[in-house]
Short mmCIF file of C-alpha atoms in Angstrom, two decimals:
data_model
loop_
_atom_site.label_atom_id
_atom_site.label_comp_id
_atom_site.label_asym_id
_atom_site.label_seq_id
_atom_site.Cartn_x
_atom_site.Cartn_y
_atom_site.Cartn_z
CA UNK A 1 -0.98 -18.25 -4.79
CA UNK A 2 -3.79 -20.11 -4.88
CA UNK A 3 -6.51 -18.18 -4.78
CA UNK A 4 -4.20 -14.71 -6.04
CA UNK A 5 -2.24 -16.36 -8.78
CA UNK A 6 0.81 -15.33 -9.51
CA UNK A 7 3.32 -12.30 -11.52
CA UNK A 8 3.60 -13.76 -14.61
CA UNK A 9 7.46 -12.95 -15.15
CA UNK A 10 8.79 -14.51 -18.03
CA UNK A 11 10.96 -16.88 -17.44
CA UNK A 12 15.41 -16.97 -17.57
CA UNK A 13 15.86 -18.68 -20.46
CA UNK A 14 13.99 -16.40 -22.50
CA UNK A 15 17.21 -14.18 -22.10
CA UNK A 16 20.27 -16.69 -22.90
CA UNK A 17 22.49 -17.47 -20.85
CA UNK A 18 24.23 -15.35 -18.05
CA UNK A 19 21.55 -12.75 -19.97
CA UNK A 20 23.28 -12.37 -22.79
CA UNK A 21 20.29 -12.21 -25.44
CA UNK A 22 19.61 -9.45 -23.95
CA UNK A 23 23.49 -7.40 -24.85
CA UNK A 24 22.76 -9.13 -28.50
CA UNK A 25 18.78 -7.43 -28.88
CA UNK A 26 20.36 -4.04 -27.81
CA UNK A 27 23.11 -4.21 -31.25
CA UNK A 28 20.21 -6.13 -33.61
CA UNK A 29 17.96 -7.43 -32.17
CA UNK A 30 17.44 -10.19 -33.61
CA UNK A 31 13.92 -11.82 -32.90
CA UNK A 32 12.24 -8.56 -30.99
CA UNK A 33 10.91 -11.28 -28.08
CA UNK A 34 13.92 -10.55 -25.57
CA UNK A 35 13.33 -7.40 -25.97
CA UNK A 36 10.48 -6.62 -25.07
CA UNK A 37 9.94 -9.48 -22.45
CA UNK A 38 12.81 -7.09 -20.76
CA UNK A 39 10.42 -4.02 -20.34
CA UNK A 40 7.41 -6.19 -19.73
CA UNK A 41 8.94 -7.68 -16.66
CA UNK A 42 10.45 -4.43 -15.66
CA UNK A 43 7.00 -2.91 -15.80
CA UNK A 44 5.60 -6.48 -14.19
CA UNK A 45 8.53 -5.26 -11.64
CA UNK A 46 7.77 -2.18 -10.57
CA UNK A 47 4.08 -2.76 -9.99
CA UNK A 48 4.78 -6.07 -7.80
CA UNK A 49 7.17 -3.85 -5.55
CA UNK A 50 3.66 -2.08 -5.23
CA UNK A 51 2.05 -4.95 -4.90
CA UNK A 52 0.41 -3.62 -7.43
CA UNK A 53 0.55 -6.84 -9.76
CA UNK A 54 -2.79 -8.26 -9.20
CA UNK A 55 -5.60 -5.21 -9.06
CA UNK A 56 -6.54 -2.74 -10.88
CA UNK A 57 -5.49 0.72 -11.16
CA UNK A 58 -6.78 3.76 -12.47
CA UNK A 59 -7.06 3.72 -16.14
CA UNK A 60 -5.85 -0.33 -15.95
CA UNK A 61 -6.42 -2.40 -19.50
CA UNK A 62 -7.66 -6.18 -18.83
CA UNK A 63 -6.02 -9.13 -20.65
CA UNK A 64 -8.91 -11.99 -21.10
CA UNK A 65 -7.81 -15.52 -19.92
CA UNK A 66 -6.45 -17.95 -22.13
CA UNK A 67 -6.58 -14.77 -25.32
CA UNK A 68 -4.41 -12.98 -26.67
CA UNK A 69 -7.25 -9.97 -25.96
CA UNK A 70 -6.98 -7.30 -23.80
CA UNK A 71 -9.62 -4.11 -23.43
CA UNK A 72 -10.27 -1.07 -21.28
CA UNK A 73 -9.45 1.45 -20.20
CA UNK A 74 -12.80 1.49 -18.52
CA UNK A 75 -13.45 2.17 -14.25
CA UNK A 76 -13.19 -0.67 -12.29
CA UNK A 77 -16.93 -1.29 -11.07
CA UNK A 78 -17.92 -4.70 -9.53
CA UNK A 79 -18.20 -6.80 -12.48
CA UNK A 80 -14.66 -6.61 -13.43
CA UNK A 81 -13.94 -7.31 -9.88
CA UNK A 82 -16.50 -10.28 -9.66
CA UNK A 83 -14.36 -10.48 -13.21
CA UNK A 84 -11.05 -9.75 -11.80
CA UNK A 85 -11.71 -12.59 -8.69
CA UNK A 86 -12.99 -15.25 -11.08
CA UNK A 87 -9.70 -14.98 -12.76
CA UNK A 88 -12.29 -13.96 -16.24
CA UNK A 89 -10.41 -10.98 -16.81
CA UNK A 90 -6.07 -9.96 -15.52
CA UNK A 91 -4.16 -7.11 -15.21
CA UNK A 92 -1.76 -6.34 -17.84
CA UNK A 93 0.56 -4.45 -19.09
CA UNK A 94 2.40 -3.44 -22.31
CA UNK A 95 4.40 -5.57 -24.44
CA UNK A 96 6.37 -3.05 -26.46
CA UNK A 97 5.35 -1.74 -29.95
CA UNK A 98 4.56 1.51 -31.34
CA UNK A 99 2.36 4.08 -31.38
CA UNK A 100 1.23 6.26 -27.99
CA UNK A 101 0.29 4.10 -24.93
CA UNK A 102 -3.58 2.90 -24.42
CA UNK A 103 -3.91 2.90 -20.78
CA UNK A 104 -4.74 5.88 -18.74
CA UNK A 105 -3.69 7.44 -15.76
CA UNK A 106 -1.99 5.90 -13.15
CA UNK A 107 -1.33 2.12 -15.17
CA UNK A 108 0.00 5.19 -17.67
CA UNK A 109 2.51 6.26 -15.69
CA UNK A 110 3.83 4.36 -13.87
CA UNK A 111 4.21 2.40 -17.68
CA UNK A 112 6.83 4.76 -18.73
CA UNK A 113 7.89 5.40 -16.05
CA UNK A 114 9.78 0.91 -15.83
CA UNK A 115 9.89 2.54 -20.27
CA UNK A 116 12.52 4.90 -19.17
CA UNK A 117 15.18 3.45 -18.53
CA UNK A 118 15.23 1.74 -21.70
CA UNK A 119 14.74 3.81 -24.64
CA UNK A 120 17.52 2.12 -26.79
CA UNK A 121 15.28 -1.07 -26.65
CA UNK A 122 11.37 1.01 -26.36
CA UNK A 123 13.43 2.86 -29.56
CA UNK A 124 14.90 0.31 -31.81
CA UNK A 125 10.61 -1.82 -30.43
CA UNK A 126 9.69 1.32 -31.64
CA UNK A 127 12.02 1.59 -35.20
CA UNK A 128 10.82 -1.41 -35.77
CA UNK A 129 8.01 -1.31 -36.14
CA UNK A 130 6.54 -3.54 -34.03
CA UNK A 131 2.78 -3.04 -32.80
CA UNK A 132 1.42 -2.47 -29.84
CA UNK A 133 0.22 -5.10 -27.38
CA UNK A 134 -0.68 -7.17 -23.39
CA UNK A 135 0.47 -9.57 -21.65
CA UNK A 136 -1.48 -10.50 -18.57
CA UNK A 137 0.22 -9.20 -15.44
CA UNK A 138 -0.92 -12.77 -13.66
CA UNK A 139 -1.16 -16.31 -13.71
CA UNK A 140 -3.81 -18.13 -12.36
CA UNK A 141 -2.18 -21.89 -11.32
CA UNK A 142 -5.19 -24.20 -11.62
CA UNK A 143 -4.51 -28.04 -10.11
CA UNK A 144 -1.69 -26.20 -7.72
CA UNK A 145 -1.02 -28.80 -4.90
CA UNK A 146 2.41 -28.87 -2.17
CA UNK A 147 3.76 -31.54 -0.24
CA UNK A 148 6.28 -31.26 2.69
CA UNK A 149 9.40 -32.55 2.15
CA UNK A 150 10.34 -33.69 6.48
CA UNK A 151 10.76 -30.12 7.86
CA UNK A 152 12.89 -27.65 5.33
CA UNK A 153 11.20 -28.37 1.71
CA UNK A 154 8.31 -27.58 0.27
CA UNK A 155 7.56 -29.68 -3.83
CA UNK A 156 4.43 -27.66 -5.07
CA UNK A 157 3.17 -28.60 -8.58
CA UNK A 158 1.02 -27.12 -10.22
CA UNK A 159 -0.34 -26.30 -14.22
CA UNK A 160 0.93 -23.07 -16.81
CA UNK A 161 -1.20 -22.33 -19.53
CA UNK A 162 -0.17 -22.16 -22.65
CA UNK A 163 2.84 -18.99 -23.01
#
């Protein structure tokens, strides 16, 4: 976890008690953050299942650490590999919005397949006019520490970035 990071899922608090915010979002799209989080998590879950959430796919778009900026797609080369290993950049997934998906080939195919499971949410976000944005797929756990409490409980400590 310390050397590879962890998947950057949106937390359960974003979805409301018992996931009720998803149903409410489908009815009225109030706030628009919850539906975007649902689509993001669906794409991230596919990448976690395929063990590529922290690696480059063909056509990857890169999130710049410490900002909301992103770039790509561009060929994965030694420089991008170094930046990825140093947590300067991370693979990204969509915060769904209008317009074509800017990801290339394999990355776009995976994103579209996951989002196709939620046509009502994707269509509602498109109709609402939100601009496409990106979010990093992994978190860099800073200041990570751990302590065993007996042989059955492990306590982890770390700092999370904003967002």
